[in-house]
Amino acid sequence: NIAYPATGCQKLLKIDDEKILSVFYDKRIGQEVPADRLGDEWKGYILKISGGNDLQGFCMMQGVLTNTRVRLLFKDGMPNYRLRRSGVRKRKSVRGCIVDSQLSVLDLVIKRKGDGEITGLTDVTAHRRLGPKRVGKIRKLFNLSKEDDVRQYVDHRPLPEKDGKKARTKAPKNQRHIT
């Protein structure tokens, strides 16, 4: 699974060749790897390992320095754990942060773009379904000053048309933009 944050697109590659995948083995989450081995179109690209899942679906966890599965005691505030009841700790299985051949999915992010374009990943831009809601974030996105009216820059999302009715749009409440 390869993501390109600049366009917001993702692409799923199925690679069965161990020779190609061996460049990722023994690397940890957060390390950057050249993508030249994936093919000629990937020349010059640098990929960062951001996570993955093993064959049984257990996710990788940053900071667990092993390439096997371990059982950790989780508490509130730890990653990969959602508290259901106050004060409860739970022992869960997670995979270490080192890549090996037992992974079924490896999540990668493009850190540096190479020479060529990759179809469906770097050549197209995915539309942002939801825009920012807060005034400060809208001002940052559109480089607005304090005097500009933020309400004109709100992202209006079109709703599906119903038969016989006119097209409608949906946007965040105006009260959030005034205060």
PDB file of C-alpha atoms in Angstrom:
ATOM      1  CA  ASN A   1       0.000   0.000   0.000  1.00  0.00           C
ATOM      2  CA  ILE A   2       1.730   3.174  -1.193  1.00  0.00           C
ATOM      3  CA  ALA A   3       0.403   6.655  -0.374  1.00  0.00           C
ATOM      4  CA  TYR A   4       1.371  10.030  -1.861  1.00  0.00           C
ATOM      5  CA  PRO A   5       0.258  12.809   0.531  1.00  0.00           C
ATOM      6  CA  ALA A   6       0.764  15.627  -2.005  1.00  0.00           C
ATOM      7  CA  THR A   7      -2.115  14.355  -4.172  1.00  0.00           C
ATOM      8  CA  GLY A   8      -4.000  12.416  -1.482  1.00  0.00           C
ATOM      9  CA  CYS A   9      -3.937   9.231  -3.586  1.00  0.00           C
ATOM     10  CA  GLN A  10      -3.086   5.653  -2.637  1.00  0.00           C
ATOM     11  CA  LYS A  11      -2.135   2.643  -4.722  1.00  0.00           C
ATOM     12  CA  LEU A  12      -2.101  -1.041  -3.839  1.00  0.00           C
ATOM     13  CA  LEU A  13       0.711  -3.076  -5.421  1.00  0.00           C
ATOM     14  CA  LYS A  14       0.748  -6.869  -5.215  1.00  0.00           C
ATOM     15  CA  ILE A  15       4.347  -8.093  -5.315  1.00  0.00           C
ATOM     16  CA  ASP A  16       5.146 -11.792  -4.977  1.00  0.00           C
ATOM     17  CA  ASP A  17       8.834 -11.652  -5.943  1.00  0.00           C
ATOM     18  CA  GLU A  18      11.037 -12.085  -2.843  1.00  0.00           C
ATOM     19  CA  LYS A  19      13.974 -10.428  -4.628  1.00  0.00           C
ATOM     20  CA  ILE A  20      12.063  -7.159  -4.932  1.00  0.00           C
ATOM     21  CA  LEU A  21      10.727  -7.315  -1.371  1.00  0.00           C
ATOM     22  CA  SER A  22      14.117  -8.095   0.172  1.00  0.00           C
ATOM     23  CA  VAL A  23      15.057  -4.390   0.051  1.00  0.00           C
ATOM     24  CA  PHE A  24      12.454  -3.787   2.799  1.00  0.00           C
ATOM     25  CA  TYR A  25      13.477  -6.692   5.059  1.00  0.00           C
ATOM     26  CA  ASP A  26      15.183  -5.866   8.390  1.00  0.00           C
ATOM     27  CA  LYS A  27      14.115  -2.210   8.106  1.00  0.00           C
ATOM     28  CA  ARG A  28      12.061  -0.517  10.836  1.00  0.00           C
ATOM     29  CA  ILE A  29       8.989   1.713  10.818  1.00  0.00           C
ATOM     30  CA  GLY A  30      10.080   5.254   9.967  1.00  0.00           C
ATOM     31  CA  GLN A  31      13.111   4.269   7.877  1.00  0.00           C
ATOM     32  CA  GLU A  32      13.416   5.503   4.298  1.00  0.00           C
ATOM     33  CA  VAL A  33      14.101   3.048   1.478  1.00  0.00           C
ATOM     34  CA  PRO A  34      14.890   3.694  -2.209  1.00  0.00           C
ATOM     35  CA  ALA A  35      12.154   2.342  -4.484  1.00  0.00           C
ATOM     36  CA  ASP A  36      14.348   1.641  -7.528  1.00  0.00           C
ATOM     37  CA  ARG A  37      13.841  -2.137  -7.198  1.00  0.00           C
ATOM     38  CA  LEU A  38      10.073  -1.891  -7.727  1.00  0.00           C
ATOM     39  CA  GLY A  39      10.572  -1.098 -11.424  1.00  0.00           C
ATOM     40  CA  ASP A  40      11.842   1.463 -13.919  1.00  0.00           C
ATOM     41  CA  GLU A  41       9.020   3.926 -13.240  1.00  0.00           C
ATOM     42  CA  TRP A  42      10.055   4.105  -9.554  1.00  0.00           C
ATOM     43  CA  LYS A  43      13.593   5.429 -10.307  1.00  0.00           C
ATOM     44  CA  GLY A  44      14.551   8.179  -7.850  1.00  0.00           C
ATOM     45  CA  TYR A  45      11.600   7.643  -5.493  1.00  0.00           C
ATOM     46  CA  ILE A  46      12.231   7.378  -1.743  1.00  0.00           C
ATOM     47  CA  LEU A  47       9.634   5.483   0.340  1.00  0.00           C
ATOM     48  CA  LYS A  48       9.135   5.669   4.112  1.00  0.00           C
ATOM     49  CA  ILE A  49       7.829   2.596   5.978  1.00  0.00           C
ATOM     50  CA  SER A  50       4.782   3.644   8.003  1.00  0.00           C
ATOM     51  CA  GLY A  51       3.399   0.292   9.209  1.00  0.00           C
ATOM     52  CA  GLY A  52       1.775  -2.940   8.113  1.00  0.00           C
ATOM     53  CA  ASN A  53      -0.098  -6.092   9.090  1.00  0.00           C
ATOM     54  CA  ASP A  54       0.992  -9.715   9.287  1.00  0.00           C
ATOM     55  CA  LEU A  55      -0.778 -12.687   7.712  1.00  0.00           C
ATOM     56  CA  GLN A  56      -3.204 -13.017  10.640  1.00  0.00           C
ATOM     57  CA  GLY A  57      -4.035  -9.280  10.713  1.00  0.00           C
ATOM     58  CA  PHE A  58      -1.962  -8.135  13.702  1.00  0.00           C
ATOM     59  CA  CYS A  59      -0.635  -4.612  13.143  1.00  0.00           C
ATOM     60  CA  MET A  60       2.948  -3.436  13.498  1.00  0.00           C
ATOM     61  CA  MET A  61       3.719  -1.190  16.455  1.00  0.00           C
ATOM     62  CA  GLN A  62       6.414   1.461  16.612  1.00  0.00           C
ATOM     63  CA  GLY A  63       8.950   0.920  19.392  1.00  0.00           C
ATOM     64  CA  VAL A  64       8.637  -2.880  19.668  1.00  0.00           C
ATOM     65  CA  LEU A  65      12.089  -3.856  18.383  1.00  0.00           C
ATOM     66  CA  THR A  66      11.396  -7.355  17.076  1.00  0.00           C
ATOM     67  CA  ASN A  67      10.145  -8.940  13.856  1.00  0.00           C
ATOM     68  CA  THR A  68       7.845 -11.401  15.665  1.00  0.00           C
ATOM     69  CA  ARG A  69       4.513 -11.115  17.442  1.00  0.00           C
ATOM     70  CA  VAL A  70       4.509 -10.144  21.128  1.00  0.00           C
ATOM     71  CA  ARG A  71       1.799  -9.731  23.780  1.00  0.00           C
ATOM     72  CA  LEU A  72       1.858  -6.352  25.501  1.00  0.00           C
ATOM     73  CA  LEU A  73      -0.170  -4.927  28.367  1.00  0.00           C
ATOM     74  CA  PHE A  74      -2.007  -1.876  27.026  1.00  0.00           C
ATOM     75  CA  LYS A  75      -3.516   0.963  29.028  1.00  0.00           C
ATOM     76  CA  ASP A  76      -5.292   4.231  28.212  1.00  0.00           C
ATOM     77  CA  GLY A  77      -3.396   6.519  25.861  1.00  0.00           C
ATOM     78  CA  MET A  78      -1.271   3.844  24.196  1.00  0.00           C
ATOM     79  CA  PRO A  79      -1.449   3.375  20.410  1.00  0.00           C
ATOM     80  CA  ASN A  80      -3.413   0.405  18.989  1.00  0.00           C
ATOM     81  CA  TYR A  81      -5.728   0.361  22.018  1.00  0.00           C
ATOM     82  CA  ARG A  82      -9.129   1.944  22.619  1.00  0.00           C
ATOM     83  CA  LEU A  83     -10.262   2.236  26.227  1.00  0.00           C
ATOM     84  CA  ARG A  84     -13.732   0.763  26.749  1.00  0.00           C
ATOM     85  CA  ARG A  85     -13.912   1.190  30.512  1.00  0.00           C
ATOM     86  CA  SER A  86     -12.047   3.524  32.872  1.00  0.00           C
ATOM     87  CA  GLY A  87      -8.844   2.125  34.370  1.00  0.00           C
ATOM     88  CA  VAL A  88      -8.883  -1.180  32.493  1.00  0.00           C
ATOM     89  CA  ARG A  89      -5.646  -2.607  31.094  1.00  0.00           C
ATOM     90  CA  LYS A  90      -5.637  -5.304  28.443  1.00  0.00           C
ATOM     91  CA  ARG A  91      -3.019  -7.679  27.053  1.00  0.00           C
ATOM     92  CA  LYS A  92      -3.014  -7.669  23.243  1.00  0.00           C
ATOM     93  CA  SER A  93      -0.906  -9.180  20.501  1.00  0.00           C
ATOM     94  CA  VAL A  94       0.991  -6.810  18.224  1.00  0.00           C
ATOM     95  CA  ARG A  95       3.746  -7.251  15.698  1.00  0.00           C
ATOM     96  CA  GLY A  96       7.166  -5.678  16.139  1.00  0.00           C
ATOM     97  CA  CYS A  97       8.318  -2.715  14.031  1.00  0.00           C
ATOM     98  CA  ILE A  98      10.893  -4.667  11.973  1.00  0.00           C
ATOM     99  CA  VAL A  99       9.823  -5.824   8.494  1.00  0.00           C
ATOM    100  CA  ASP A 100      10.182  -9.483   7.531  1.00  0.00           C
ATOM    101  CA  SER A 101       8.599 -12.028   5.169  1.00  0.00           C
ATOM    102  CA  GLN A 102       5.616 -12.771   7.461  1.00  0.00           C
ATOM    103  CA  LEU A 103       3.856  -9.487   6.602  1.00  0.00           C
ATOM    104  CA  SER A 104       0.858  -9.512   4.278  1.00  0.00           C
ATOM    105  CA  VAL A 105       0.571  -5.712   3.887  1.00  0.00           C
ATOM    106  CA  LEU A 106       3.316  -3.093   4.119  1.00  0.00           C
ATOM    107  CA  ASP A 107       2.267   0.568   4.294  1.00  0.00           C
ATOM    108  CA  LEU A 108       4.618   2.975   2.539  1.00  0.00           C
ATOM    109  CA  VAL A 109       4.577   6.762   2.008  1.00  0.00           C
ATOM    110  CA  ILE A 110       6.400   8.573  -0.802  1.00  0.00           C
ATOM    111  CA  LYS A 111       8.875  10.991   0.801  1.00  0.00           C
ATOM    112  CA  ARG A 112      10.696  12.117  -2.355  1.00  0.00           C
ATOM    113  CA  LYS A 113       9.280  12.024  -5.858  1.00  0.00           C
ATOM    114  CA  GLY A 114      11.425  10.627  -8.636  1.00  0.00           C
ATOM    115  CA  ASP A 115      11.755  11.582 -12.305  1.00  0.00           C
ATOM    116  CA  GLY A 116       8.716   9.870 -13.832  1.00  0.00           C
ATOM    117  CA  GLU A 117       5.023   9.936 -13.008  1.00  0.00           C
ATOM    118  CA  ILE A 118       3.242   6.859 -11.630  1.00  0.00           C
ATOM    119  CA  THR A 119      -0.227   6.290 -13.054  1.00  0.00           C
ATOM    120  CA  GLY A 120      -2.995   6.585 -10.504  1.00  0.00           C
ATOM    121  CA  LEU A 121      -0.681   7.894  -7.778  1.00  0.00           C
ATOM    122  CA  THR A 122       1.324  10.987  -8.714  1.00  0.00           C
ATOM    123  CA  ASP A 123      -0.429  12.066 -11.913  1.00  0.00           C
ATOM    124  CA  VAL A 124      -3.956  12.555 -10.470  1.00  0.00           C
ATOM    125  CA  THR A 125      -5.290  14.507  -7.488  1.00  0.00           C
ATOM    126  CA  ALA A 126      -7.971  13.094  -5.199  1.00  0.00           C
ATOM    127  CA  HIS A 127     -10.678  15.561  -4.222  1.00  0.00           C
ATOM    128  CA  ARG A 128     -10.850  16.346  -0.504  1.00  0.00           C
ATOM    129  CA  ARG A 129     -14.252  15.107   0.554  1.00  0.00           C
ATOM    130  CA  LEU A 130     -14.344  17.236   3.700  1.00  0.00           C
ATOM    131  CA  GLY A 131     -12.699  20.641   4.009  1.00  0.00           C
ATOM    132  CA  PRO A 132     -11.477  22.263   7.228  1.00  0.00           C
ATOM    133  CA  LYS A 133     -14.081  23.415   9.767  1.00  0.00           C
ATOM    134  CA  ARG A 134     -12.170  25.770  12.034  1.00  0.00           C
ATOM    135  CA  VAL A 135     -11.555  29.402  11.132  1.00  0.00           C
ATOM    136  CA  GLY A 136      -7.815  29.181  11.753  1.00  0.00           C
ATOM    137  CA  LYS A 137      -7.408  26.126   9.551  1.00  0.00           C
ATOM    138  CA  ILE A 138      -9.443  27.683   6.703  1.00  0.00           C
ATOM    139  CA  ARG A 139      -7.305  30.846   6.923  1.00  0.00           C
ATOM    140  CA  LYS A 140      -4.128  28.749   6.818  1.00  0.00           C
ATOM    141  CA  LEU A 141      -5.305  26.723   3.791  1.00  0.00           C
ATOM    142  CA  PHE A 142      -6.299  29.757   1.687  1.00  0.00           C
ATOM    143  CA  ASN A 143      -3.720  32.254   3.117  1.00  0.00           C
ATOM    144  CA  LEU A 144      -6.419  34.636   4.386  1.00  0.00           C
ATOM    145  CA  SER A 145      -5.996  37.612   6.707  1.00  0.00           C
ATOM    146  CA  LYS A 146      -8.139  38.430   9.745  1.00  0.00           C
ATOM    147  CA  GLU A 147     -10.217  40.918   7.707  1.00  0.00           C
ATOM    148  CA  ASP A 148     -11.275  38.379   5.041  1.00  0.00           C
ATOM    149  CA  ASP A 149     -14.697  36.745   5.356  1.00  0.00           C
ATOM    150  CA  VAL A 150     -14.042  33.056   5.985  1.00  0.00           C
ATOM    151  CA  ARG A 151     -17.619  32.027   5.132  1.00  0.00           C
ATOM    152  CA  GLN A 152     -16.992  32.451   1.400  1.00  0.00           C
ATOM    153  CA  TYR A 153     -14.165  29.873   1.504  1.00  0.00           C
ATOM    154  CA  VAL A 154     -16.077  27.078   3.247  1.00  0.00           C
ATOM    155  CA  ASP A 155     -16.135  23.801   1.341  1.00  0.00           C
ATOM    156  CA  HIS A 156     -19.717  23.073   0.206  1.00  0.00           C
ATOM    157  CA  ARG A 157     -20.224  19.356  -0.294  1.00  0.00           C
ATOM    158  CA  PRO A 158     -22.881  18.409  -2.889  1.00  0.00           C
ATOM    159  CA  LEU A 159     -25.525  15.997  -1.662  1.00  0.00           C
ATOM    160  CA  PRO A 160     -26.979  13.274  -3.905  1.00  0.00           C
ATOM    161  CA  GLU A 161     -29.939  14.533  -5.925  1.00  0.00           C
ATOM    162  CA  LYS A 162     -33.392  13.209  -5.153  1.00  0.00           C
ATOM    163  CA  ASP A 163     -35.902  12.810  -7.972  1.00  0.00           C
ATOM    164  CA  GLY A 164     -37.838  16.013  -8.645  1.00  0.00           C
ATOM    165  CA  LYS A 165     -35.881  18.149  -6.156  1.00  0.00           C
ATOM    166  CA  LYS A 166     -33.159  20.701  -6.865  1.00  0.00           C
ATOM    167  CA  ALA A 167     -29.510  20.000  -6.020  1.00  0.00           C
ATOM    168  CA  ARG A 168     -28.471  20.755  -2.427  1.00  0.00           C
ATOM    169  CA  THR A 169     -25.130  21.273  -0.725  1.00  0.00           C
ATOM    170  CA  LYS A 170     -23.951  20.845   2.839  1.00  0.00           C
ATOM    171  CA  ALA A 171     -21.390  22.976   4.717  1.00  0.00           C
ATOM    172  CA  PRO A 172     -20.232  23.456   8.333  1.00  0.00           C
ATOM    173  CA  LYS A 173     -22.388  25.723  10.501  1.00  0.00           C
ATOM    174  CA  ASN A 174     -21.751  29.449  10.187  1.00  0.00           C
ATOM    175  CA  GLN A 175     -21.551  29.900  13.955  1.00  0.00           C
ATOM    176  CA  ARG A 176     -18.156  28.146  13.956  1.00  0.00           C
ATOM    177  CA  HIS A 177     -16.810  30.708  11.494  1.00  0.00           C
ATOM    178  CA  ILE A 178     -18.071  33.824  13.245  1.00  0.00           C
ATOM    179  CA  THR A 179     -16.766  33.153  16.744  1.00  0.00           C
TER     180      THR A 179
END
